Short mmCIF file of C-alpha atoms in Angstrom, two decimals:
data_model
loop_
_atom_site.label_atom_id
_atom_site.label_comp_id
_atom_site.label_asym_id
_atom_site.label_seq_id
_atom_site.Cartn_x
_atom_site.Cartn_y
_atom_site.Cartn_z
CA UNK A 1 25.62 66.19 139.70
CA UNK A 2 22.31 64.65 138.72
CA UNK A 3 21.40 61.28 137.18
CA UNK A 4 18.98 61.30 134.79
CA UNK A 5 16.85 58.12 133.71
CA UNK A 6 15.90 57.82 130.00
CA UNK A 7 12.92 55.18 129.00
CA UNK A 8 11.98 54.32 125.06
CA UNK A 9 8.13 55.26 125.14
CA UNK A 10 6.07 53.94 121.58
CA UNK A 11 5.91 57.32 119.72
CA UNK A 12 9.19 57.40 119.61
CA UNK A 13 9.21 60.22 122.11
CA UNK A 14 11.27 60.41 125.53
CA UNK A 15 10.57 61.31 128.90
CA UNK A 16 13.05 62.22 131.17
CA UNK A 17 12.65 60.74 134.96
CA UNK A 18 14.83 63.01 137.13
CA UNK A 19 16.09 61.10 140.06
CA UNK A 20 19.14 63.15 141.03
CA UNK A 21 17.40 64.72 144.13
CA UNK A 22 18.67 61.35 146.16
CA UNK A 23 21.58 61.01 145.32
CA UNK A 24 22.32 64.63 146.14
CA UNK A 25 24.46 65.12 148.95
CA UNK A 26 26.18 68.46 150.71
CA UNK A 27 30.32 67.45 150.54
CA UNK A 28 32.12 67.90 153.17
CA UNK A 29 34.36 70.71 153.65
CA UNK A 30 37.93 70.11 152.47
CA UNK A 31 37.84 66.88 151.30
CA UNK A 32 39.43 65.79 148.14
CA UNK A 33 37.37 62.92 147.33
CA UNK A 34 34.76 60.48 148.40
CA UNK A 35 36.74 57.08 148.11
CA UNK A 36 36.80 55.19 151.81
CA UNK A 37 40.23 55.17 153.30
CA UNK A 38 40.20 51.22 153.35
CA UNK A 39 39.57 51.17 149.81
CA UNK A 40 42.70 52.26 148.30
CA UNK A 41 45.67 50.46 147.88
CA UNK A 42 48.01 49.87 151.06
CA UNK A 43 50.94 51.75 149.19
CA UNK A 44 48.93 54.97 148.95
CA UNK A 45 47.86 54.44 152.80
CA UNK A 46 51.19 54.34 153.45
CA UNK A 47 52.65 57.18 151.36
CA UNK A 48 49.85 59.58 152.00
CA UNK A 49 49.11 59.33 155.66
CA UNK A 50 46.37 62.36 155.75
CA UNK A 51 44.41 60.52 152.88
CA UNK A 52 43.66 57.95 156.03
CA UNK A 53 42.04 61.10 157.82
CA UNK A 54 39.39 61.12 155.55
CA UNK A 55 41.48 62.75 152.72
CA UNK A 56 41.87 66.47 154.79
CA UNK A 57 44.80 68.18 153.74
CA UNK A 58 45.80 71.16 155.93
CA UNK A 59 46.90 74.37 154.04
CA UNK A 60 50.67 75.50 154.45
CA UNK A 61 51.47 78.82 155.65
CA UNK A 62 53.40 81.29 152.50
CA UNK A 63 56.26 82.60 153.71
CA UNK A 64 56.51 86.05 152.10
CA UNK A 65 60.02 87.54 151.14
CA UNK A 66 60.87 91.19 152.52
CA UNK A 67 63.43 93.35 152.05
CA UNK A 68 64.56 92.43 155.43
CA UNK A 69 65.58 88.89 154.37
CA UNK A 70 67.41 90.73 151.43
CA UNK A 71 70.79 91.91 152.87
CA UNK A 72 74.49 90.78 153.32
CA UNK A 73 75.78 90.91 156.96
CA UNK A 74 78.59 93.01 157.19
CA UNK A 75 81.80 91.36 158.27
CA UNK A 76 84.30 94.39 157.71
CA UNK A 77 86.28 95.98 161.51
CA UNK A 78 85.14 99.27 162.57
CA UNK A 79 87.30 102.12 162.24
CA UNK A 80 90.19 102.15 164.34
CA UNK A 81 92.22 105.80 165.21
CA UNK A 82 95.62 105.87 164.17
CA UNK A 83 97.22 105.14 167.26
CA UNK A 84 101.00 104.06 167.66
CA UNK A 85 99.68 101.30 170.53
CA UNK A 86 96.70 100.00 168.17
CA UNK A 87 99.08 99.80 165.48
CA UNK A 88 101.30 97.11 167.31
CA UNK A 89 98.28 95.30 167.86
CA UNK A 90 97.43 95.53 164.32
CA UNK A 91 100.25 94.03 162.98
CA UNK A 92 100.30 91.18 164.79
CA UNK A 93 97.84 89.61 162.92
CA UNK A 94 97.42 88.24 159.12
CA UNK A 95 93.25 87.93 158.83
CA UNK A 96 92.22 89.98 156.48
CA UNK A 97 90.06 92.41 159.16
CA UNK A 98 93.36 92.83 160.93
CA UNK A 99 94.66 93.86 157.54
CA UNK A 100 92.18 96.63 156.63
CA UNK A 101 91.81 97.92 160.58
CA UNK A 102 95.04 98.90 160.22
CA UNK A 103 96.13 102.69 160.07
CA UNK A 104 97.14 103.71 156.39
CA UNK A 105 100.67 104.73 156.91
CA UNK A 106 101.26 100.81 158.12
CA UNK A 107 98.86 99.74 155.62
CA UNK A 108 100.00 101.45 152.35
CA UNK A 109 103.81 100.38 153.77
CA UNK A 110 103.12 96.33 153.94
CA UNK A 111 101.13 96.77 150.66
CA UNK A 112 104.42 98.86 149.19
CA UNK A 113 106.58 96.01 150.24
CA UNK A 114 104.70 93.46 149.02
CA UNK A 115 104.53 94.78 145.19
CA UNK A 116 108.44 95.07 145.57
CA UNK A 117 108.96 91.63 146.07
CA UNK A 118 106.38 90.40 143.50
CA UNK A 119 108.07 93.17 141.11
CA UNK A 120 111.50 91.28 141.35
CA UNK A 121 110.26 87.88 141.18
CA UNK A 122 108.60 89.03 137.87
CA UNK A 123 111.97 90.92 136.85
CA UNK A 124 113.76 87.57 137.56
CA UNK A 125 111.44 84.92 135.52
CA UNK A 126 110.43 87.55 132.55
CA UNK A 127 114.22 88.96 132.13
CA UNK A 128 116.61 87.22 134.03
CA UNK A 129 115.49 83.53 133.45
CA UNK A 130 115.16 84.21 129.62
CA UNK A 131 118.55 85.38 128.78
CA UNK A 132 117.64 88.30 128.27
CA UNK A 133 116.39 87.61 125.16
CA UNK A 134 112.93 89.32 123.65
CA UNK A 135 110.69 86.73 122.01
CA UNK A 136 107.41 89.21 122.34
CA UNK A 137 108.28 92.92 122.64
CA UNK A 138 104.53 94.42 123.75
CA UNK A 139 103.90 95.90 126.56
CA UNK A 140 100.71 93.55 126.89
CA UNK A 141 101.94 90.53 127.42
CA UNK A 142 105.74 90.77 126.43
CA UNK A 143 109.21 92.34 127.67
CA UNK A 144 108.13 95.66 127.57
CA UNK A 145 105.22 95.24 130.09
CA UNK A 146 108.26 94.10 132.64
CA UNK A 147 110.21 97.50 131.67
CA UNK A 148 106.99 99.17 132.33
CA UNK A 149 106.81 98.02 135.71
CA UNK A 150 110.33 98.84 136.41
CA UNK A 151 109.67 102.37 135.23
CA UNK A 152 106.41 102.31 137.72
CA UNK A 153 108.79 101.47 140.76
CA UNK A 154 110.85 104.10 140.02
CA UNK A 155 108.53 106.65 139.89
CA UNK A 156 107.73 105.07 143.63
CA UNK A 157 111.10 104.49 144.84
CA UNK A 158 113.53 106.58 143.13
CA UNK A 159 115.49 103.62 142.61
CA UNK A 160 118.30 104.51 140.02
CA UNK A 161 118.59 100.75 139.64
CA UNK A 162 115.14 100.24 138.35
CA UNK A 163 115.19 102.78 135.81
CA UNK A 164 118.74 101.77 134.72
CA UNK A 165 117.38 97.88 133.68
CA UNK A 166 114.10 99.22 132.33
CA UNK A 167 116.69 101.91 130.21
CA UNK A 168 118.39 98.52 128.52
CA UNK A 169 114.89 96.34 128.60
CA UNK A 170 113.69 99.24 125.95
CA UNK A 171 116.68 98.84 124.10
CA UNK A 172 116.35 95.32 123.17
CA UNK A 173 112.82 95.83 122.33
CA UNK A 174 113.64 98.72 120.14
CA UNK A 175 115.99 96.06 118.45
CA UNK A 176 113.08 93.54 118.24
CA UNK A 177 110.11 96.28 117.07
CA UNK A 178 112.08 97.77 114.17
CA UNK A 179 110.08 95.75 111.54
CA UNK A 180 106.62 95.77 113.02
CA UNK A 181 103.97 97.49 111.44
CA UNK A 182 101.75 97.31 114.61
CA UNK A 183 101.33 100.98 115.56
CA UNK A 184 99.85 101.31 119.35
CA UNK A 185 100.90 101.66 122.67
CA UNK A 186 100.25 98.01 124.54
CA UNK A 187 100.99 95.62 121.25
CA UNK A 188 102.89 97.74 119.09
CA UNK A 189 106.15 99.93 117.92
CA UNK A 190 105.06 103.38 119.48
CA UNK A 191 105.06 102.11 122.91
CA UNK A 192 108.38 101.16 122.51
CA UNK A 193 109.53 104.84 121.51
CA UNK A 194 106.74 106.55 123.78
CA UNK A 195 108.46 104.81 126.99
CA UNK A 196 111.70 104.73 125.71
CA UNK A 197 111.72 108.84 125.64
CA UNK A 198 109.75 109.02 129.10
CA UNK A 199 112.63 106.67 130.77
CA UNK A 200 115.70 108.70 128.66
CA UNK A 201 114.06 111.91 130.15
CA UNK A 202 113.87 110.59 133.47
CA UNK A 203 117.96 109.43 132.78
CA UNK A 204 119.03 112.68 131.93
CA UNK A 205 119.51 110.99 128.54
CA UNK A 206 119.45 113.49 125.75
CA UNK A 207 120.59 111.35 122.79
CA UNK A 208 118.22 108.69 123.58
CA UNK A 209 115.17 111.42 124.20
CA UNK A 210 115.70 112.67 120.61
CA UNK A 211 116.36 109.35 118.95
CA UNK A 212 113.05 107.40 120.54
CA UNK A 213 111.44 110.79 119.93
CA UNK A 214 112.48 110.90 116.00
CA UNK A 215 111.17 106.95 115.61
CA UNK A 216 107.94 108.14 117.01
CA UNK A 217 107.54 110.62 114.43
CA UNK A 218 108.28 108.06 111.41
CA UNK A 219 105.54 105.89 112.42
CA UNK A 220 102.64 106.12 109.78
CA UNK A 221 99.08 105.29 110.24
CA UNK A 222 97.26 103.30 107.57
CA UNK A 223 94.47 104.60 106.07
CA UNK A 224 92.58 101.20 106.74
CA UNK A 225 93.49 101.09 110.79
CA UNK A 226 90.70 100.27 113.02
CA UNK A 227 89.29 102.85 115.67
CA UNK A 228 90.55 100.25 118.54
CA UNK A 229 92.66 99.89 121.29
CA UNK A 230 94.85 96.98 120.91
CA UNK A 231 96.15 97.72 116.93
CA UNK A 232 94.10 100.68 115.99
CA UNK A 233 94.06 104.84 116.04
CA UNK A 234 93.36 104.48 119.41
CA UNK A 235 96.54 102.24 120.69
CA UNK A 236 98.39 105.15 118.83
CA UNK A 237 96.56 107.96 120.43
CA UNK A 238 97.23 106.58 123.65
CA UNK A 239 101.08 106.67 122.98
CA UNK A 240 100.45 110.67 122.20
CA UNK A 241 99.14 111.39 125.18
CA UNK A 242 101.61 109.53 127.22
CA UNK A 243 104.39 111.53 125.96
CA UNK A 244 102.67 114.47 126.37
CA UNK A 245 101.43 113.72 129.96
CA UNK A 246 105.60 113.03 130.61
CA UNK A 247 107.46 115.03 128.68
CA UNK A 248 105.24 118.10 127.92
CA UNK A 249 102.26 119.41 126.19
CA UNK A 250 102.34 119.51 122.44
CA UNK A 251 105.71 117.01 122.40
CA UNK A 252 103.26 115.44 120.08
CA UNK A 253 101.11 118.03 118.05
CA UNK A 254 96.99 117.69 117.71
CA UNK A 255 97.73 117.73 114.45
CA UNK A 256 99.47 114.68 114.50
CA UNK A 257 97.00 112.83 116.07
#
């Protein structure tokens, strides 16, 4: 920077007196500012120690991300051989590793019992607790979704028991559904009739095969139904193909679709 004198001569002219030259000065090398350490105020000595040290600040170091600080250590057990003495040491603990180190059969049997007992507790508060009364029939979030699950343990167990209360579940809904207009398979009348023929099937149930079979047939579609899952063509189209996956190909004709 360079100060520069200016002086009023007669004729109105000016000459310029350059006297920059002494007050140049080479700065030193990292330093922020000129001002003597005992000049500033104590509360900036005391905050900013380094400004003491004739205002040198030392540069930090970047730490640079790789893709080695990018990764999840991995907590799961190491495959263990199916081995009737490991297996007894398997199942002596809960933690979650002892869980999945254990072989499959013992695995896929604790899991097995486990979804029995929460099936029955659900039997028990959705069936058994209500009076067996339906206030919401859909297999979403109503009774049929419990005689759904009862037909799903059957199909694992073989239990005539289960299919025999999911058999009368259906037939309360079927009482329940006769008025709605709702068409699909999780929130409306052709679930209903689509697992009510799959579980008479399964019974040996003849009269109650063609009867759920016949009120699947009188179901219309509307002509304004949505292409969705929940009340549209879709919900319906899902109820085709789960009688046909159970009871048969073309139990429900393309056509019809």
């Amino acid at each position: 920077m360079t100060c520069r004198a200016f002086r009023l001569l007669p004729s109105r002219s000016f000459r310029t007196v350059d006297h920059g030259g002494r007050l140049q000065s080479k700065p030193l090398a990292h330093v922020l500012n000129f001002t003597q350490p005992l000049m500033l105020p104590a509360l900036s000595r005391l905050r900013f120690p380094l400004i003491r040290i004739c205002g040198i600040v030392p540069r930090k170091k970047k730490h640079t991300i790789t893709m080695a600080d990018r990764f999840f250590p991995n907590e799961m057990p190491d495959f263990v051989a199916e081995k009737a003495a490991e297996e007894e040491e398997a199942a002596a603990g809960d933690s979650l590793g002892k869980l999945l180190s254990m072989p499959y059969p013992l695995l896929s049997e604790r899991l097995k019992r486990a979804a029995l007992d929460l099936k029955e507790t659900i039997v028990l508060e959705t069936w058994g607790m209500t009076g067996q009364r339906v206030r919401d029939f859909t297999l979403y979030c109503g009774t049929l979704g419990t005689a759904f699950l009862l037909f799903r343990s059957y199909q694992i167990t073989k239990n005539i028991n289960d299919l025999a209360l999911c058999s009368q579940i259906i037939k309360t809904c079927d009482f329940a559904s006769n008025s709605s207009r709702d068409v699909t398979f999780i929130c409306g009348r052709a679930g209903v009739c689509a697992l009510g023929a799959v579980v008479a099937k399964h019974a040996d149930d003849a009269d109650s095969l063609n009867y759920y079979l016949n009120q699947f047939q009188r179901i219309k579609l509307s002509r304004n139904l949505p292409d969705e899952l929940l009340y549209g063509r879709v919900g319906y189209l899902w109820a085709c193909l789960f009688l046909n996956k159970h009871l048969g190909e073309n139990i429900v004709p393309s056509s019809s679709m």
